[in-house]
Amino acid sequence: MGWEKDIEELRRREALAEQMGGEERVARQKASGKLTARERVTALLDPGSFHETGKIAGRAGYGADNEMESFLPTPFVVGRGAIDGRPVSVQADDFSVRGGAADAGIWQKLVFAEQMANEYRMPIVRMVDGTGGGGSVKMLEKDPRTYIPQTPGWEWVVANMASVPVVALALGPCAGLGAGRVAASHYSVMVQGLSQVFVAGPPVAKAIGEDVTKEELGGAEINGKNGVVDDIVASEAEAFAAARKFLSYLPASIHELPPRVSNGDPAERRDKTLIDVVPRDRRVPYKMRRIVEACVDSGTFFETGRQWGRGLITGLARIDGHSVAVLAGDPMFLAGAWTADVCRKLIKHVDMAQTFHLPVVHFVDCPGFAVGVKHERAATVKLGVQAMAAVYQAKVPWCSIVVRAAFGLAGSAMMNPTRTKVRYCWPSGDWGSLPMEGGIEAAYKREIEAHPDPEKRLAEIRAWAEALRSPFRTAESFYAEEIIDPRDTRPLLCEWANLAQRMNETGPSSFGMRP
């Protein structure tokens, strides 16, 4: 006799697993505007590439004859597939089964997917929709005791932050461990109005006196601006597209370099508009994103974290086909001053660049750390020196384009100055230990007051100081290595990006990245 009947039983169980939480619960999932777990996997991966593991894991009920009478699959779909032809590990919560909470063997499947990503050196994408943790209070009916909490498999979550790209898509209410799985990533996305991320949901919040909705507690309006997630999108389709695009800039693991992807944009291209993009009046802001987009390969700038830490623009791009991490001060927000959030944002981005061997391009416009009581209460100085440490610890190739301001401690952290200074300064560059505006009156107060014509003397001192601010004075002493025509920025960056490949190395960083 062969094993045909056993295979028939296998197919029957697989069919039951594909029913997920049942017709009614699946319909409820669809009615709320959400795809099912398996639809999400299909939408994310290359067509036909998904290989599911543990499909028939779940809770089965057996009759007196030991034949299976009922089956409820675990609310966790895992396996491997491909994105742009490259292998990835995938997790997808199934909210139609007990709201994505723990059920038969969920934690073992989570650990499997994380461990597979780590050991086989492939990115992991988590599609989170539920708690994904220890279940609800109702679990006490089946196991009448409490337990000292632990999180099985979290060691792999931590290890993956230092070894493979981790993407988390929040696609519904994410609480407890679900929220943790979103936050413990290199890139995270929420869908506006569809997903929420919080430590515990509204019923628990109500118990401490806060009567709020899911959206009020952990919606995109909150988590997009506090840095819990990196991006907010309008639909699940946009979330999948963002995940695919983010991964396209990164290597599969720290043991590789990012792939080179050329789009034919000439390395010698000079953007004529860069000659007057920065106003001569230092008080007038300009659009830094316009500069970034003009200098990198056309259409390749992929911004992350746009809604938080707004004084600093971060993202990924390609220069002559090579992946790079981009930092850029944004003069449209507090003149680009480093707030506590800016510092947090910089630390994460630089550490990710260091982890995955991404050369860093820094478009500098930083008047220093943000000043005032609000920023002192936010511990800006403490976070600021942590950000400086991140810059100094990074060993990846680094190029700074000094567009305008560079003042104080924060301005000094445009790069690690103990390494070879690959730095290009625009004629609009303006730097020093502190801005002269306001400092002249204080420094020369007595001399100005004692002068027969105080206004005239003040004007004379200002003219003298203004002449000293010329970047050419700095270049005379080689404190500014090169003053360049802004239109030459892209050709110089393309040359540098190719030089950077000579020193880029694979393997683990000397320190592991934390979420």
Short mmCIF file of C-alpha atoms in Angstrom, two decimals:
data_model
loop_
_atom_site.label_atom_id
_atom_site.label_comp_id
_atom_site.label_asym_id
_atom_site.label_seq_id
_atom_site.Cartn_x
_atom_site.Cartn_y
_atom_site.Cartn_z
CA MET A 1 0.00 0.00 0.00
CA GLY A 2 1.14 3.52 -0.75
CA TRP A 3 0.69 6.76 1.19
CA GLU A 4 -2.05 8.28 -0.93
CA LYS A 5 -4.55 8.49 1.94
CA ASP A 6 -2.05 10.29 4.12
CA ILE A 7 -1.43 12.83 1.39
CA GLU A 8 -5.20 13.26 1.04
CA GLU A 9 -5.35 13.98 4.78
CA LEU A 10 -2.49 16.45 4.43
CA ARG A 11 -4.33 18.27 1.64
CA ARG A 12 -7.53 18.32 3.72
CA ARG A 13 -5.71 19.95 6.61
CA GLU A 14 -4.03 22.44 4.32
CA ALA A 15 -7.43 23.38 2.93
CA LEU A 16 -8.75 23.89 6.46
CA ALA A 17 -5.77 26.10 7.27
CA GLU A 18 -6.53 28.24 4.22
CA GLN A 19 -9.99 28.93 5.64
CA MET A 20 -8.17 30.82 8.42
CA GLY A 21 -10.64 31.94 11.09
CA GLY A 22 -13.65 30.87 9.10
CA GLU A 23 -15.96 32.47 6.59
CA GLU A 24 -17.57 34.91 9.03
CA ARG A 25 -14.33 36.18 10.53
CA VAL A 26 -12.62 36.47 7.16
CA ALA A 27 -15.60 38.48 5.90
CA ARG A 28 -15.30 40.73 8.93
CA GLN A 29 -11.61 41.25 8.15
CA LYS A 30 -12.42 42.21 4.56
CA ALA A 31 -15.27 44.47 5.64
CA SER A 32 -12.86 46.48 7.78
CA GLY A 33 -10.84 47.25 4.65
CA LYS A 34 -8.02 44.81 5.39
CA LEU A 35 -6.53 42.00 3.35
CA THR A 36 -6.19 38.54 4.83
CA ALA A 37 -2.80 37.26 5.97
CA ARG A 38 -2.31 35.14 2.87
CA GLU A 39 -3.45 37.92 0.54
CA ARG A 40 -0.83 40.13 2.13
CA VAL A 41 1.90 37.57 1.56
CA THR A 42 0.86 37.28 -2.09
CA ALA A 43 0.84 41.05 -2.54
CA LEU A 44 4.27 41.51 -0.97
CA LEU A 45 6.27 38.74 -2.63
CA ASP A 46 7.27 37.94 -6.17
CA PRO A 47 4.45 35.92 -7.82
CA GLY A 48 4.57 32.22 -6.97
CA SER A 49 7.63 32.50 -4.73
CA PHE A 50 6.06 31.83 -1.31
CA HIS A 51 6.92 28.59 0.46
CA GLU A 52 4.91 28.30 3.67
CA THR A 53 6.21 26.50 6.73
CA GLY A 54 3.97 25.08 9.46
CA LYS A 55 0.79 25.57 7.48
CA ILE A 56 -1.13 22.83 9.31
CA ALA A 57 0.01 23.88 12.79
CA GLY A 58 -3.01 24.70 14.90
CA ARG A 59 -5.57 23.36 17.33
CA ALA A 60 -7.36 20.17 16.29
CA GLY A 61 -10.34 18.46 17.92
CA TYR A 62 -10.66 14.67 17.72
CA GLY A 63 -13.66 12.35 18.11
CA ALA A 64 -13.89 8.98 19.83
CA ASP A 65 -12.51 7.30 16.73
CA ASN A 66 -9.44 9.60 16.85
CA GLU A 67 -10.48 11.23 13.59
CA MET A 68 -10.07 15.01 13.41
CA GLU A 69 -13.45 16.73 13.72
CA SER A 70 -12.38 20.41 13.90
CA PHE A 71 -9.33 22.50 13.19
CA LEU A 72 -8.32 26.09 13.94
CA PRO A 73 -4.99 27.16 12.43
CA THR A 74 -2.47 29.19 14.34
CA PRO A 75 -2.93 32.92 13.64
CA PHE A 76 0.57 33.23 12.24
CA VAL A 77 1.59 32.54 8.63
CA VAL A 78 5.34 32.12 8.12
CA GLY A 79 7.66 31.01 5.37
CA ARG A 80 10.07 32.24 2.78
CA GLY A 81 9.70 33.87 -0.60
CA ALA A 82 11.41 36.37 -2.82
CA ILE A 83 11.37 40.13 -3.38
CA ASP A 84 12.94 41.19 -6.68
CA GLY A 85 14.37 37.70 -6.93
CA ARG A 86 16.14 37.82 -3.56
CA PRO A 87 15.11 35.45 -0.71
CA VAL A 88 13.26 36.86 2.30
CA SER A 89 11.72 35.44 5.45
CA VAL A 90 8.08 36.42 6.00
CA GLN A 91 5.69 36.61 8.94
CA ALA A 92 2.02 37.54 8.63
CA ASP A 93 -0.40 37.74 11.56
CA ASP A 94 -3.88 36.36 10.90
CA PHE A 95 -6.31 38.66 12.69
CA SER A 96 -9.23 36.41 11.68
CA VAL A 97 -8.00 33.82 14.20
CA ARG A 98 -8.51 35.16 17.72
CA GLY A 99 -7.53 38.67 16.71
CA GLY A 100 -3.96 37.63 15.96
CA ALA A 101 -3.37 36.64 19.59
CA ALA A 102 -1.42 33.59 20.73
CA ASP A 103 -2.82 30.18 19.85
CA ALA A 104 -1.45 26.74 19.07
CA GLY A 105 2.27 27.09 18.63
CA ILE A 106 2.38 30.75 17.60
CA TRP A 107 5.60 31.54 19.41
CA GLN A 108 7.45 28.61 17.89
CA LYS A 109 6.53 29.83 14.41
CA LEU A 110 7.67 33.35 15.23
CA VAL A 111 11.00 32.02 16.45
CA PHE A 112 11.34 29.84 13.35
CA ALA A 113 10.96 32.78 10.98
CA GLU A 114 13.35 35.01 12.92
CA GLN A 115 15.96 32.27 13.28
CA MET A 116 15.73 31.30 9.62
CA ALA A 117 16.30 34.91 8.57
CA ASN A 118 19.35 35.12 10.79
CA GLU A 119 21.00 31.81 9.98
CA TYR A 120 20.26 31.88 6.25
CA ARG A 121 21.26 35.55 6.00
CA MET A 122 18.08 36.95 4.47
CA PRO A 123 15.88 39.96 5.29
CA ILE A 124 12.71 39.47 7.29
CA VAL A 125 9.39 41.22 6.74
CA ARG A 126 6.86 41.21 9.58
CA MET A 127 3.24 41.98 8.73
CA VAL A 128 1.79 42.70 12.15
CA ASP A 129 -1.95 42.67 12.84
CA GLY A 130 -2.71 41.78 16.46
CA THR A 131 -1.03 41.22 19.78
CA GLY A 132 1.01 38.20 18.75
CA GLY A 133 1.79 37.57 22.41
CA GLY A 134 0.44 35.62 25.32
CA GLY A 135 -3.23 35.91 24.46
CA SER A 136 -6.00 37.34 26.62
CA VAL A 137 -7.27 36.85 30.15
CA LYS A 138 -9.54 34.13 28.71
CA MET A 139 -6.44 31.94 28.43
CA LEU A 140 -6.62 31.52 32.20
CA GLU A 141 -9.69 29.31 31.75
CA LYS A 142 -7.55 26.72 30.00
CA ASP A 143 -4.38 27.20 32.03
CA PRO A 144 -5.49 28.43 35.48
CA ARG A 145 -2.30 30.05 36.66
CA THR A 146 -0.27 33.16 35.97
CA TYR A 147 3.34 33.08 34.83
CA ILE A 148 6.48 35.14 35.09
CA PRO A 149 6.67 36.80 31.65
CA GLN A 150 9.35 36.08 29.11
CA THR A 151 9.51 36.58 25.38
CA PRO A 152 10.64 33.42 23.58
CA GLY A 153 12.75 34.12 20.54
CA TRP A 154 13.52 37.74 21.39
CA GLU A 155 17.19 36.89 21.25
CA TRP A 156 16.73 36.40 17.49
CA VAL A 157 14.91 39.72 17.20
CA VAL A 158 17.89 41.42 18.84
CA ALA A 159 20.41 39.46 16.77
CA ASN A 160 18.60 40.31 13.53
CA MET A 161 18.89 44.04 14.19
CA ALA A 162 22.65 43.60 13.89
CA SER A 163 22.70 41.16 10.97
CA VAL A 164 19.81 41.29 8.46
CA PRO A 165 17.39 43.98 7.23
CA VAL A 166 14.17 43.95 9.29
CA VAL A 167 10.98 45.53 7.95
CA ALA A 168 7.78 45.79 10.00
CA LEU A 169 4.41 46.69 8.51
CA ALA A 170 1.69 47.60 10.99
CA LEU A 171 -1.51 46.53 9.23
CA GLY A 172 -4.05 46.62 12.05
CA PRO A 173 -4.15 47.16 15.81
CA CYS A 174 -0.72 46.18 17.19
CA ALA A 175 -0.52 45.81 20.96
CA GLY A 176 1.97 44.31 23.39
CA LEU A 177 4.38 42.02 21.60
CA GLY A 178 2.81 43.08 18.30
CA ALA A 179 3.82 46.68 19.01
CA GLY A 180 7.27 45.49 20.04
CA ARG A 181 7.70 43.60 16.77
CA VAL A 182 6.87 46.78 14.87
CA ALA A 183 9.32 48.91 16.84
CA ALA A 184 12.20 46.38 16.71
CA SER A 185 12.96 47.01 13.05
CA HIS A 186 15.15 48.99 10.69
CA TYR A 187 12.14 50.29 8.78
CA SER A 188 8.51 50.40 9.91
CA VAL A 189 5.30 51.54 8.25
CA MET A 190 1.74 52.26 9.40
CA VAL A 191 -1.36 52.55 7.23
CA GLN A 192 -3.34 55.72 7.94
CA GLY A 193 -6.66 54.92 9.65
CA LEU A 194 -6.12 51.16 9.38
CA SER A 195 -3.38 50.47 11.92
CA GLN A 196 -2.61 51.50 15.46
CA VAL A 197 0.42 50.76 17.63
CA PHE A 198 0.26 50.84 21.43
CA VAL A 199 1.54 49.03 24.50
CA ALA A 200 -2.00 48.12 25.52
CA GLY A 201 -5.40 48.88 23.97
CA PRO A 202 -8.25 51.20 24.98
CA PRO A 203 -9.78 48.82 27.60
CA VAL A 204 -6.51 48.81 29.54
CA ALA A 205 -6.10 52.56 29.09
CA LYS A 206 -9.64 53.04 30.43
CA ALA A 207 -8.67 51.15 33.57
CA ILE A 208 -6.19 53.94 34.38
CA GLY A 209 -8.70 56.68 33.62
CA GLU A 210 -8.12 57.37 29.93
CA ASP A 211 -11.23 56.79 27.80
CA VAL A 212 -9.85 56.88 24.25
CA THR A 213 -10.33 55.21 20.90
CA LYS A 214 -7.69 53.03 19.25
CA GLU A 215 -6.83 55.86 16.89
CA GLU A 216 -6.53 58.40 19.71
CA LEU A 217 -4.30 56.04 21.65
CA GLY A 218 -1.92 54.84 18.97
CA GLY A 219 -2.89 56.07 15.52
CA ALA A 220 -0.62 57.32 12.78
CA GLU A 221 -0.97 60.90 13.97
CA ILE A 222 0.87 59.90 17.16
CA ASN A 223 3.35 57.29 16.02
CA GLY A 224 4.38 59.03 12.82
CA LYS A 225 5.49 62.09 14.79
CA ASN A 226 7.13 60.41 17.76
CA GLY A 227 9.42 58.12 15.76
CA VAL A 228 7.84 54.79 16.73
CA VAL A 229 7.35 54.17 12.99
CA ASP A 230 9.30 55.55 10.05
CA ASP A 231 6.58 56.12 7.49
CA ILE A 232 2.83 56.59 7.15
CA VAL A 233 1.11 55.42 3.96
CA ALA A 234 -2.45 55.52 2.69
CA SER A 235 -3.01 51.84 1.85
CA GLU A 236 -1.71 48.32 2.33
CA ALA A 237 -0.53 48.32 -1.29
CA GLU A 238 1.63 51.37 -0.54
CA ALA A 239 3.02 49.63 2.54
CA PHE A 240 4.10 46.60 0.48
CA ALA A 241 5.65 48.85 -2.16
CA ALA A 242 7.55 50.79 0.50
CA ALA A 243 8.91 47.56 1.99
CA ARG A 244 10.10 46.34 -1.38
CA LYS A 245 11.73 49.67 -2.21
CA PHE A 246 13.49 49.94 1.16
CA LEU A 247 14.97 46.47 0.80
CA SER A 248 16.21 47.25 -2.71
CA TYR A 249 18.85 49.58 -1.24
CA LEU A 250 20.20 47.09 1.29
CA PRO A 251 22.26 43.91 1.16
CA ALA A 252 20.58 40.63 2.12
CA SER A 253 22.72 40.61 5.27
CA ILE A 254 25.82 42.19 6.79
CA HIS A 255 27.89 39.55 4.96
CA GLU A 256 27.24 41.25 1.60
CA LEU A 257 27.47 44.71 0.13
CA PRO A 258 24.35 46.40 -1.29
CA PRO A 259 23.71 45.61 -4.96
CA ARG A 260 24.69 48.22 -7.51
CA VAL A 261 21.67 49.32 -9.57
CA SER A 262 22.32 51.85 -12.30
CA ASN A 263 19.48 53.78 -13.91
CA GLY A 264 21.56 55.47 -16.59
CA ASP A 265 21.76 58.89 -14.93
CA PRO A 266 25.11 60.30 -16.14
CA ALA A 267 27.76 60.67 -13.44
CA GLU A 268 28.91 63.91 -15.04
CA ARG A 269 25.44 65.54 -14.96
CA ARG A 270 25.58 69.11 -13.60
CA ASP A 271 22.34 70.64 -12.36
CA LYS A 272 22.42 74.31 -13.34
CA THR A 273 19.77 75.31 -10.82
CA LEU A 274 22.08 74.55 -7.88
CA ILE A 275 24.01 77.78 -8.45
CA ASP A 276 21.23 79.90 -6.96
CA VAL A 277 19.17 77.48 -4.86
CA VAL A 278 20.63 78.87 -1.59
CA PRO A 279 19.62 82.50 -0.96
CA ARG A 280 22.38 85.01 -0.18
CA ASP A 281 20.33 86.20 2.79
CA ARG A 282 21.16 83.65 5.51
CA ARG A 283 17.82 84.25 7.18
CA VAL A 284 15.88 82.91 4.19
CA PRO A 285 15.30 79.13 4.13
CA TYR A 286 15.37 76.97 1.00
CA LYS A 287 14.31 73.47 -0.03
CA MET A 288 17.08 71.05 0.92
CA ARG A 289 15.24 68.11 -0.65
CA ARG A 290 15.61 69.85 -3.99
CA ILE A 291 19.39 69.75 -3.54
CA VAL A 292 19.44 66.10 -2.48
CA GLU A 293 17.32 65.02 -5.44
CA ALA A 294 19.51 66.99 -7.86
CA CYS A 295 22.70 65.34 -6.65
CA VAL A 296 21.74 61.66 -6.35
CA ASP A 297 20.73 59.38 -9.20
CA SER A 298 17.48 60.68 -10.68
CA GLY A 299 14.38 59.39 -8.91
CA THR A 300 16.27 57.28 -6.35
CA PHE A 301 15.90 59.35 -3.18
CA PHE A 302 13.76 57.32 -0.75
CA GLU A 303 13.03 59.44 2.32
CA THR A 304 12.31 57.82 5.68
CA GLY A 305 10.97 59.37 8.88
CA ARG A 306 9.61 62.50 7.21
CA GLN A 307 7.06 63.24 9.95
CA TRP A 308 9.40 63.28 12.93
CA GLY A 309 12.77 64.84 13.77
CA ARG A 310 11.94 67.28 11.03
CA GLY A 311 15.11 69.37 11.31
CA LEU A 312 16.97 66.46 9.70
CA ILE A 313 16.09 64.74 6.43
CA THR A 314 17.06 61.06 6.31
CA GLY A 315 16.73 58.47 3.59
CA LEU A 316 18.38 56.16 1.10
CA ALA A 317 19.50 56.90 -2.44
CA ARG A 318 21.84 55.76 -5.18
CA ILE A 319 24.86 57.61 -6.50
CA ASP A 320 26.22 56.21 -9.76
CA GLY A 321 24.23 53.09 -8.91
CA HIS A 322 25.72 52.63 -5.42
CA SER A 323 23.40 52.64 -2.37
CA VAL A 324 24.07 55.41 0.15
CA ALA A 325 22.50 56.69 3.35
CA VAL A 326 21.54 60.36 3.19
CA LEU A 327 21.54 62.95 5.99
CA ALA A 328 20.52 66.53 5.27
CA GLY A 329 19.74 69.49 7.50
CA ASP A 330 16.37 71.05 6.77
CA PRO A 331 16.39 74.85 7.13
CA MET A 332 12.61 74.88 6.75
CA PHE A 333 12.25 73.56 10.33
CA LEU A 334 13.94 75.47 13.17
CA ALA A 335 16.65 76.38 10.64
CA GLY A 336 17.89 72.77 10.83
CA ALA A 337 18.78 72.93 14.54
CA TRP A 338 19.27 69.58 16.26
CA THR A 339 16.41 68.88 18.64
CA ALA A 340 16.19 65.78 20.84
CA ASP A 341 14.15 64.05 18.11
CA VAL A 342 16.65 65.01 15.43
CA CYS A 343 19.40 63.41 17.49
CA ARG A 344 17.41 60.19 17.93
CA LYS A 345 16.70 60.12 14.22
CA LEU A 346 20.35 60.65 13.31
CA ILE A 347 21.52 57.88 15.67
CA LYS A 348 19.16 55.34 14.13
CA HIS A 349 20.06 56.24 10.56
CA VAL A 350 23.81 56.33 11.06
CA ASP A 351 23.76 53.07 13.01
CA MET A 352 21.78 51.41 10.22
CA ALA A 353 24.28 52.70 7.65
CA GLN A 354 27.12 51.29 9.73
CA THR A 355 25.34 47.95 10.14
CA PHE A 356 24.71 47.44 6.42
CA HIS A 357 27.86 49.06 4.97
CA LEU A 358 26.10 52.07 3.43
CA PRO A 359 28.37 55.04 2.69
CA VAL A 360 26.96 58.26 4.17
CA VAL A 361 26.38 61.52 2.33
CA HIS A 362 25.68 64.44 4.65
CA PHE A 363 24.28 67.67 3.21
CA VAL A 364 25.16 70.03 6.05
CA ASP A 365 23.07 72.95 7.25
CA CYS A 366 23.10 72.96 11.05
CA PRO A 367 23.06 76.09 13.24
CA GLY A 368 23.77 73.89 16.30
CA PHE A 369 21.65 72.30 18.99
CA ALA A 370 18.19 73.77 19.51
CA VAL A 371 18.18 76.42 22.24
CA GLY A 372 15.59 77.14 24.93
CA VAL A 373 13.87 75.73 27.99
CA LYS A 374 11.77 73.28 25.94
CA HIS A 375 14.88 71.72 24.45
CA GLU A 376 16.76 71.64 27.73
CA ARG A 377 13.85 69.76 29.31
CA ALA A 378 14.00 67.28 26.43
CA ALA A 379 17.65 66.50 27.34
CA THR A 380 18.85 67.68 23.95
CA VAL A 381 22.47 67.89 25.12
CA LYS A 382 22.47 64.29 26.34
CA LEU A 383 20.92 62.97 23.15
CA GLY A 384 23.16 65.30 21.17
CA VAL A 385 26.37 63.79 22.47
CA GLN A 386 24.94 60.34 21.77
CA ALA A 387 24.36 61.45 18.19
CA MET A 388 27.91 62.72 18.01
CA ALA A 389 29.11 59.36 19.30
CA ALA A 390 27.18 57.60 16.51
CA VAL A 391 28.95 59.76 13.92
CA TYR A 392 32.37 59.16 15.46
CA GLN A 393 31.80 55.39 15.83
CA ALA A 394 30.76 54.92 12.20
CA LYS A 395 33.50 53.43 10.03
CA VAL A 396 31.70 53.50 6.68
CA PRO A 397 32.91 55.93 3.99
CA TRP A 398 31.57 59.44 4.63
CA CYS A 399 31.27 62.55 2.47
CA SER A 400 29.97 65.91 3.68
CA ILE A 401 28.60 68.66 1.47
CA VAL A 402 28.61 71.86 3.53
CA VAL A 403 25.70 73.76 2.01
CA ARG A 404 25.31 76.52 4.56
CA ALA A 405 25.47 76.60 8.38
CA ALA A 406 27.77 74.57 10.63
CA PHE A 407 27.95 75.92 14.17
CA GLY A 408 28.76 74.60 17.62
CA LEU A 409 28.89 70.99 18.81
CA ALA A 410 26.18 69.80 16.47
CA GLY A 411 27.77 71.55 13.52
CA SER A 412 31.07 69.89 14.34
CA ALA A 413 29.44 66.45 14.01
CA MET A 414 28.99 66.73 10.24
CA MET A 415 31.56 63.90 10.10
CA ASN A 416 34.36 62.36 12.16
CA PRO A 417 37.18 64.88 11.58
CA THR A 418 39.88 62.40 12.64
CA ARG A 419 39.28 60.46 9.43
CA THR A 420 40.14 61.62 5.91
CA LYS A 421 37.98 64.68 5.35
CA VAL A 422 36.15 64.08 2.10
CA ARG A 423 34.28 67.35 2.37
CA TYR A 424 33.07 69.83 -0.23
CA CYS A 425 31.98 73.33 0.79
CA TRP A 426 29.65 75.53 -1.19
CA PRO A 427 30.34 79.30 -1.41
CA SER A 428 27.23 79.70 0.77
CA GLY A 429 29.02 77.96 3.65
CA ASP A 430 28.81 79.74 7.01
CA TRP A 431 30.49 78.26 10.09
CA GLY A 432 32.01 78.91 13.48
CA SER A 433 31.73 78.13 17.17
CA LEU A 434 28.50 80.16 17.26
CA PRO A 435 26.58 82.41 14.86
CA MET A 436 27.78 86.02 14.88
CA GLU A 437 24.25 87.41 14.89
CA GLY A 438 23.67 88.71 18.41
CA GLY A 439 27.22 87.89 19.49
CA ILE A 440 28.78 91.08 18.16
CA GLU A 441 26.63 93.36 20.32
CA ALA A 442 27.52 91.34 23.41
CA ALA A 443 31.25 91.06 22.67
CA TYR A 444 31.72 94.76 21.79
CA LYS A 445 29.08 96.26 24.04
CA ARG A 446 31.39 98.64 25.94
CA GLU A 447 33.27 99.77 22.85
CA ILE A 448 30.02 100.47 21.00
CA GLU A 449 28.49 102.37 23.92
CA ALA A 450 31.66 104.46 24.36
CA HIS A 451 31.85 105.48 20.71
CA PRO A 452 30.56 108.93 19.68
CA ASP A 453 28.37 107.29 17.05
CA PRO A 454 27.36 103.84 18.43
CA GLU A 455 25.33 102.90 15.34
CA LYS A 456 28.21 103.71 13.01
CA ARG A 457 30.68 101.72 15.10
CA LEU A 458 28.31 98.75 15.23
CA ALA A 459 27.97 98.84 11.44
CA GLU A 460 31.77 98.94 11.08
CA ILE A 461 32.23 95.93 13.34
CA ARG A 462 29.52 94.03 11.50
CA ALA A 463 31.18 94.73 8.14
CA TRP A 464 34.54 93.56 9.52
CA ALA A 465 32.98 90.39 10.92
CA GLU A 466 31.10 89.72 7.70
CA ALA A 467 34.35 89.81 5.73
CA LEU A 468 35.83 87.25 8.13
CA ARG A 469 32.89 84.91 7.46
CA SER A 470 33.96 84.35 3.87
CA PRO A 471 34.57 80.63 3.28
CA PHE A 472 37.63 81.63 1.25
CA ARG A 473 39.29 82.85 4.45
CA THR A 474 38.78 79.37 5.91
CA ALA A 475 40.09 77.67 2.78
CA GLU A 476 43.27 79.76 2.95
CA SER A 477 44.27 77.80 6.05
CA PHE A 478 43.00 74.44 4.69
CA TYR A 479 40.28 74.36 7.35
CA ALA A 480 37.90 74.01 4.40
CA GLU A 481 39.50 71.48 2.09
CA GLU A 482 37.62 72.46 -1.07
CA ILE A 483 35.23 75.22 -2.07
CA ILE A 484 33.27 73.98 -5.09
CA ASP A 485 30.80 75.20 -7.66
CA PRO A 486 27.48 73.72 -6.42
CA ARG A 487 26.84 72.48 -9.95
CA ASP A 488 29.85 70.15 -9.61
CA THR A 489 28.40 68.38 -6.57
CA ARG A 490 26.95 65.37 -8.37
CA PRO A 491 30.05 64.57 -10.46
CA LEU A 492 32.20 64.77 -7.33
CA LEU A 493 29.80 62.58 -5.36
CA CYS A 494 29.79 59.97 -8.14
CA GLU A 495 33.58 59.88 -8.10
CA TRP A 496 33.54 59.51 -4.30
CA ALA A 497 30.88 56.77 -4.37
CA ASN A 498 33.13 54.66 -6.54
CA LEU A 499 36.17 55.37 -4.37
CA ALA A 500 34.12 54.39 -1.32
CA GLN A 501 33.74 50.86 -2.65
CA ARG A 502 37.51 50.40 -2.21
CA MET A 503 37.24 50.68 1.56
CA ASN A 504 33.78 49.25 2.21
CA GLU A 505 33.93 45.93 4.06
CA THR A 506 31.40 43.24 4.90
CA GLY A 507 30.79 41.49 8.20
CA PRO A 508 29.49 42.50 11.62
CA SER A 509 30.01 45.96 13.04
CA SER A 510 32.01 46.39 16.22
CA PHE A 511 28.70 47.18 17.95
CA GLY A 512 25.22 45.83 17.40
CA MET A 513 22.36 48.09 16.37
CA ARG A 514 19.51 48.61 18.81
CA PRO A 515 15.95 49.50 17.74
#
